[in-house]
Coordinates of N, CA and C in Angstrom, one line a residue:
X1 N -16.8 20.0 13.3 CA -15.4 19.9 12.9 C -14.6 19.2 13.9
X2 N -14.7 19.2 15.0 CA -14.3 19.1 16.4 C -14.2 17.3 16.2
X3 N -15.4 17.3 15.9 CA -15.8 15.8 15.9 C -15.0 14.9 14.7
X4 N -15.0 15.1 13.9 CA -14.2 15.2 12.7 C -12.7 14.4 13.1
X5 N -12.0 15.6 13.3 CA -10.6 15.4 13.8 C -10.5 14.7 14.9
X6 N -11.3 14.5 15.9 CA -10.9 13.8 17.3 C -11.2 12.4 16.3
X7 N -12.0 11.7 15.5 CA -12.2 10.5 14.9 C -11.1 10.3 14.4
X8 N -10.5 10.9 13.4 CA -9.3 11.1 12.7 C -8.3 10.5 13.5
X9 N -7.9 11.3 14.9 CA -6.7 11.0 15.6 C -6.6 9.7 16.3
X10 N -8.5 9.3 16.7 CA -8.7 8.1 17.7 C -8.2 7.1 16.4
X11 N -8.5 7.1 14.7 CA -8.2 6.1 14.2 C -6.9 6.0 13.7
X12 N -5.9 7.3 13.8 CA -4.6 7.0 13.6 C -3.9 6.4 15.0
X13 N -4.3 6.4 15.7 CA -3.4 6.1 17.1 C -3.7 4.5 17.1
X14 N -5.1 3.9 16.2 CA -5.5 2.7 16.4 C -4.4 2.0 15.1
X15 N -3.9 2.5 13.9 CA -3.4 2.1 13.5 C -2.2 1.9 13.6
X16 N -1.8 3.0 14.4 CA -0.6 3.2 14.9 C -0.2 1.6 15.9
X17 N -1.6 1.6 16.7 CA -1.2 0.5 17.4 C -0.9 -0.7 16.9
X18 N -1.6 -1.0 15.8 CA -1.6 -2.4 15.0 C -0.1 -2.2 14.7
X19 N 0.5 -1.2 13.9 CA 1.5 -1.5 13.6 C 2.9 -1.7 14.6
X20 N 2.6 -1.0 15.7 CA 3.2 -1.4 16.6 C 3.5 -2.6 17.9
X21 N 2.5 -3.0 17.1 CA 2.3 -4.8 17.9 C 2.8 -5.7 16.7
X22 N 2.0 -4.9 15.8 CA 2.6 -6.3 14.4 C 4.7 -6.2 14.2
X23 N 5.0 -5.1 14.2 CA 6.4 -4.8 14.1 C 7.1 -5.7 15.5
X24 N 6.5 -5.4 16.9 CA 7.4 -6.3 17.6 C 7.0 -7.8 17.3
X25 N 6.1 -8.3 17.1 CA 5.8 -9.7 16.5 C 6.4 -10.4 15.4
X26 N 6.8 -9.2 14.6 CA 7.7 -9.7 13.2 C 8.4 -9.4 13.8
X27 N 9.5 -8.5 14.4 CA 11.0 -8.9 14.7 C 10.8 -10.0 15.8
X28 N 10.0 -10.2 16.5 CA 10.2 -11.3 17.7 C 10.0 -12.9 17.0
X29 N 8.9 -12.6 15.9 CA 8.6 -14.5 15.9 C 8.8 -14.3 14.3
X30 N 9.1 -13.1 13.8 CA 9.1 -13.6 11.9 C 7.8 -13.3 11.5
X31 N 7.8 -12.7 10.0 CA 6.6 -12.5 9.0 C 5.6 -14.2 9.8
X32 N 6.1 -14.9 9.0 CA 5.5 -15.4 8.8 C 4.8 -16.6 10.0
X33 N 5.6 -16.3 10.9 CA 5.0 -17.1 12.4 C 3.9 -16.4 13.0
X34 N 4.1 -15.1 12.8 CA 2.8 -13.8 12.8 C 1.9 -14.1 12.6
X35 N 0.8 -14.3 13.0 CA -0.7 -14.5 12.2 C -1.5 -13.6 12.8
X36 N -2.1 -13.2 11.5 CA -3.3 -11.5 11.9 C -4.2 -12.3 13.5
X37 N -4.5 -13.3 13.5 CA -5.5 -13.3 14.6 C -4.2 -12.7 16.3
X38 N -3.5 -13.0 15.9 CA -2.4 -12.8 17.3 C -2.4 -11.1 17.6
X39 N -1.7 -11.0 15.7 CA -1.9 -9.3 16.1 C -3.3 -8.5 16.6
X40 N -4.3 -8.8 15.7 CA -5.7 -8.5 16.7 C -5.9 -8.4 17.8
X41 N -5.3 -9.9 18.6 CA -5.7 -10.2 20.3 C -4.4 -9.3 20.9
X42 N -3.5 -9.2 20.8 CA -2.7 -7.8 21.2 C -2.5 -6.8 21.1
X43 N -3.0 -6.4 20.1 CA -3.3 -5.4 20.0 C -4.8 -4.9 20.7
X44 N -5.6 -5.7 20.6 CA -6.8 -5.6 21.3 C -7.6 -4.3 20.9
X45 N -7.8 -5.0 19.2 CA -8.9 -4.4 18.5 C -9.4 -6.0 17.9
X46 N -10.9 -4.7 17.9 CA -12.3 -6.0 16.4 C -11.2 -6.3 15.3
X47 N -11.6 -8.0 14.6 CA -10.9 -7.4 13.3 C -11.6 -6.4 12.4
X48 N -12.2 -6.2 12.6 CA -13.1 -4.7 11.5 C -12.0 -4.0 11.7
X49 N -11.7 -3.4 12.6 CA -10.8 -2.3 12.7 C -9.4 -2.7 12.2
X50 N -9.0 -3.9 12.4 CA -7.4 -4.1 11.3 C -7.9 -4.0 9.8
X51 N -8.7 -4.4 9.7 CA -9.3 -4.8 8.3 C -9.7 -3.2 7.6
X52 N -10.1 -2.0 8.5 CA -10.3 -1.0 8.6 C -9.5 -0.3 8.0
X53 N -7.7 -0.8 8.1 CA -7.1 0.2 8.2 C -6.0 -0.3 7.1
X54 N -5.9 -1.8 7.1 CA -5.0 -2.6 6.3 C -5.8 -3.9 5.7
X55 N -5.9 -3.9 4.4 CA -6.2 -5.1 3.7 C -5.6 -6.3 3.5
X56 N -4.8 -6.5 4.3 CA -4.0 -7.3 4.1 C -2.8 -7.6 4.8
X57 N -2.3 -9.4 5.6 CA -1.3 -9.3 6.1 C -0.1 -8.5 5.8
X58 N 0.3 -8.4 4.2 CA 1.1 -7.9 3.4 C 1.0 -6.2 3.4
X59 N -0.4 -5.9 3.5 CA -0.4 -4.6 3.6 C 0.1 -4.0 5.1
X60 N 0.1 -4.6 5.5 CA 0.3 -4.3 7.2 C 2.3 -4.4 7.1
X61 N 2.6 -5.9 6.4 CA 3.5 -5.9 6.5 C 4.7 -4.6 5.7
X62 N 3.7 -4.1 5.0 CA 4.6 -3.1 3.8 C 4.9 -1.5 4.7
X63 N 3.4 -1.4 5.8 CA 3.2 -0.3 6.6 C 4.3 0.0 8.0
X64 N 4.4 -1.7 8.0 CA 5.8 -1.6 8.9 C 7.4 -1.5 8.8
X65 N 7.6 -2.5 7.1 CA 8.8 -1.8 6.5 C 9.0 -0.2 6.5
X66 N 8.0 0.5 6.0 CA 8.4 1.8 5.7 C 8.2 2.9 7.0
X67 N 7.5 1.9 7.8 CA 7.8 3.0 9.4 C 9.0 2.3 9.7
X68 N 9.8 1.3 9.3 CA 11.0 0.7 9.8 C 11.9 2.0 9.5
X69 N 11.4 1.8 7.7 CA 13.1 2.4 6.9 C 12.9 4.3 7.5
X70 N 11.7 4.5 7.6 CA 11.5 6.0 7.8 C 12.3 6.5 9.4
X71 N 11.9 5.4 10.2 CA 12.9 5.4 11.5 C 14.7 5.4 11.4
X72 N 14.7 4.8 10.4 CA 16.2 4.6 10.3 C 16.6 5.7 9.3
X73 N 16.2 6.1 9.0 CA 16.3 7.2 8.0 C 16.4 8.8 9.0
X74 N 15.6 8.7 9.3 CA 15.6 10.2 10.3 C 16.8 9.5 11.9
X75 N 16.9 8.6 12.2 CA 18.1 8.2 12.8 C 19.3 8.2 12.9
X76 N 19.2 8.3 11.1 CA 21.1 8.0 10.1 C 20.9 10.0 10.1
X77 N 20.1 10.4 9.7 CA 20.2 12.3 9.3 C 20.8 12.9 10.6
X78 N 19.9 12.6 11.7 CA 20.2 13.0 13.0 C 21.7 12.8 13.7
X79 N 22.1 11.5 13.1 CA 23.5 11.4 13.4 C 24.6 11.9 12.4
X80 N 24.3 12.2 11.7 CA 25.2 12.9 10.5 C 25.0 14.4 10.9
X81 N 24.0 14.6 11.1 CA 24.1 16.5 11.2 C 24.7 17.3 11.7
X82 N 25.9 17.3 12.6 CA 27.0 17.8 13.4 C 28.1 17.0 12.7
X83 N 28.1 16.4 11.3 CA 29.7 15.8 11.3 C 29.7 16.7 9.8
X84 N 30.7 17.3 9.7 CA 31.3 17.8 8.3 C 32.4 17.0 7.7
X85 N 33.3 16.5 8.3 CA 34.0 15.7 7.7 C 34.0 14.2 7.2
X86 N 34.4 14.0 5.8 CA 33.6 13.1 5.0 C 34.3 11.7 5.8
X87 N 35.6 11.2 6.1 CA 36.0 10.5 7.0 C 35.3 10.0 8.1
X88 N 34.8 11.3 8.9 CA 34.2 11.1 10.2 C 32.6 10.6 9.9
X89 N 32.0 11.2 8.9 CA 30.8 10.4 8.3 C 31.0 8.9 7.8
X90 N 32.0 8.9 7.4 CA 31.5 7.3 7.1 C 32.1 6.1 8.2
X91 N 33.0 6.6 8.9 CA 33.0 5.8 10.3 C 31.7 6.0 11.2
X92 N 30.8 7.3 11.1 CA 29.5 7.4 11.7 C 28.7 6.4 11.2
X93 N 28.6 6.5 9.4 CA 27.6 5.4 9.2 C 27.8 3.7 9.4
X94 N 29.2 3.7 9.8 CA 29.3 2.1 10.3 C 29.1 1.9 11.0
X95 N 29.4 3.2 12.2 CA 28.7 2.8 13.5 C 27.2 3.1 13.8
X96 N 26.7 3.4 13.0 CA 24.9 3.5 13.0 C 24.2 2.6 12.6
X97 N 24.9 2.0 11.3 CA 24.4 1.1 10.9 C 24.6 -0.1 11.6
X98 N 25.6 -0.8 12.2 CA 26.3 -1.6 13.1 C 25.6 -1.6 14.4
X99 N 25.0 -0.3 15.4 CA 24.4 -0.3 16.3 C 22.8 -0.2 16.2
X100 N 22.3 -0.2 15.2 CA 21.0 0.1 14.9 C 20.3 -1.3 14.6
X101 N 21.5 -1.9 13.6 CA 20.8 -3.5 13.2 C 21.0 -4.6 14.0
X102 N 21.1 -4.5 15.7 CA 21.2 -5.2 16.4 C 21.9 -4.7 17.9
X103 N 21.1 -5.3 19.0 CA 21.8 -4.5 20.4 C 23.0 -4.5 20.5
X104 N 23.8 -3.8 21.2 CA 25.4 -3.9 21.3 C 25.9 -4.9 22.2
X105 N 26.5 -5.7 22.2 CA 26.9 -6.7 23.2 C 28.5 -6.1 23.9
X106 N 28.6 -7.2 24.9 CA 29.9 -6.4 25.8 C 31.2 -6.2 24.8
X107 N 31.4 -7.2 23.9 CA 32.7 -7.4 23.0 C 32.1 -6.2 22.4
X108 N 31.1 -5.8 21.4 CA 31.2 -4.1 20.8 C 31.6 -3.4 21.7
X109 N 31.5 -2.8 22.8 CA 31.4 -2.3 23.6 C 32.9 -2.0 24.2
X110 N 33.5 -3.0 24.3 CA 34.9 -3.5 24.6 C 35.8 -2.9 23.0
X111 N 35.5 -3.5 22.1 CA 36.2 -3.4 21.2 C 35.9 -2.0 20.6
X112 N 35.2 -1.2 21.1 CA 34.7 0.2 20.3 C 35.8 1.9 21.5
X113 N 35.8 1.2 22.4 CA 36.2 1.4 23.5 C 37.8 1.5 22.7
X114 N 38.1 0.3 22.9 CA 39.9 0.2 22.9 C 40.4 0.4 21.4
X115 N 39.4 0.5 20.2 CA 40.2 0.6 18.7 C 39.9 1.9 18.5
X116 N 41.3 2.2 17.9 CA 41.1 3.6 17.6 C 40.4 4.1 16.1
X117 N 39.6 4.9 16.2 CA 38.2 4.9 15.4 C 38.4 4.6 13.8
X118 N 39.4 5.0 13.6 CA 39.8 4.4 11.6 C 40.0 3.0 11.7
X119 N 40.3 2.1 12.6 CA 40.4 0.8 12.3 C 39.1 0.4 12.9
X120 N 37.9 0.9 13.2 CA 36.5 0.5 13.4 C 36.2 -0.2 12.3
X121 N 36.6 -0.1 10.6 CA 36.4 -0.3 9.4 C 36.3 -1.9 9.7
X122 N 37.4 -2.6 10.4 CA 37.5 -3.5 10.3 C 36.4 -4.0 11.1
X123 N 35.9 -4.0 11.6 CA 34.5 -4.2 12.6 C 33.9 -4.3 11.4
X124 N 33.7 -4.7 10.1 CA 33.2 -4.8 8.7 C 33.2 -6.0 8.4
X125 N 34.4 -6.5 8.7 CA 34.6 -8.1 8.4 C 34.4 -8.9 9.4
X126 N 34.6 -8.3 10.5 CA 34.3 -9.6 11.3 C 33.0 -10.2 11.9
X127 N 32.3 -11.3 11.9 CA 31.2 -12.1 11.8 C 30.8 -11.5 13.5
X128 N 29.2 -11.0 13.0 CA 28.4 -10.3 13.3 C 27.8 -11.6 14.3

């Protein structure tokens, strides 16, 4: 049984890793500049073993959308769960969503600072 589960764990942590080489590869160079042989040599598995785990560039790519959205998902709950008021939630989700889809630069930082929180809205219109 012993033996069993330690396989189990050694092959989830291996998939784990593919998808965590292929994920910074797609946000760093793009789907499609990505090519399985790069993720392989970084990840530093056989291709048997990607091939093991995912059938396909596309399959790999679908495995990292949904550890994307599942990240962002338990990131948006966790920040909502101390707010009761419906106001204060949706200024939360602008600002989650706003700091989540890209690092904060000094002007956020500056302008998050000095506006007082109901006119953050406008931080909506202006070019990202």
């Amino acid at each position: 049984m012993y033996s069993f589960v330690k396989k189990r764990d050694e092959k989830e942590k291996v998939r784990e890793r593919i998808i965590r080489v292929a994920s910074d590869l797609f946000y760093r160079q793009g789907y499609n500049s990505t090519g399985i042989n790069q993720i392989i040599a970084e990840a530093d598995i056989a291709i048997g073993s990607l091939y093991n785990h995912f059938s396909s560039k596309t399959d790999l790519l679908q495995a990292y959308l949904v550890k994307e959205e599942s990240e962002w998902l338990e990131g948006f709950e966790n920040s909502m769960a101390k707010i009761s008021d419906p106001g204060e939630k949706l200024l939360a989700l602008v600002d989650y969503r706003k700091n989540y889809s890209r690092p904060q630069s000094l002007q956020d930082v500056i302008l998050s600072k000095l506006l007082p929180k109901p006119e953050r809205l406008i931080l909506l219109f202006l070019p990202l």
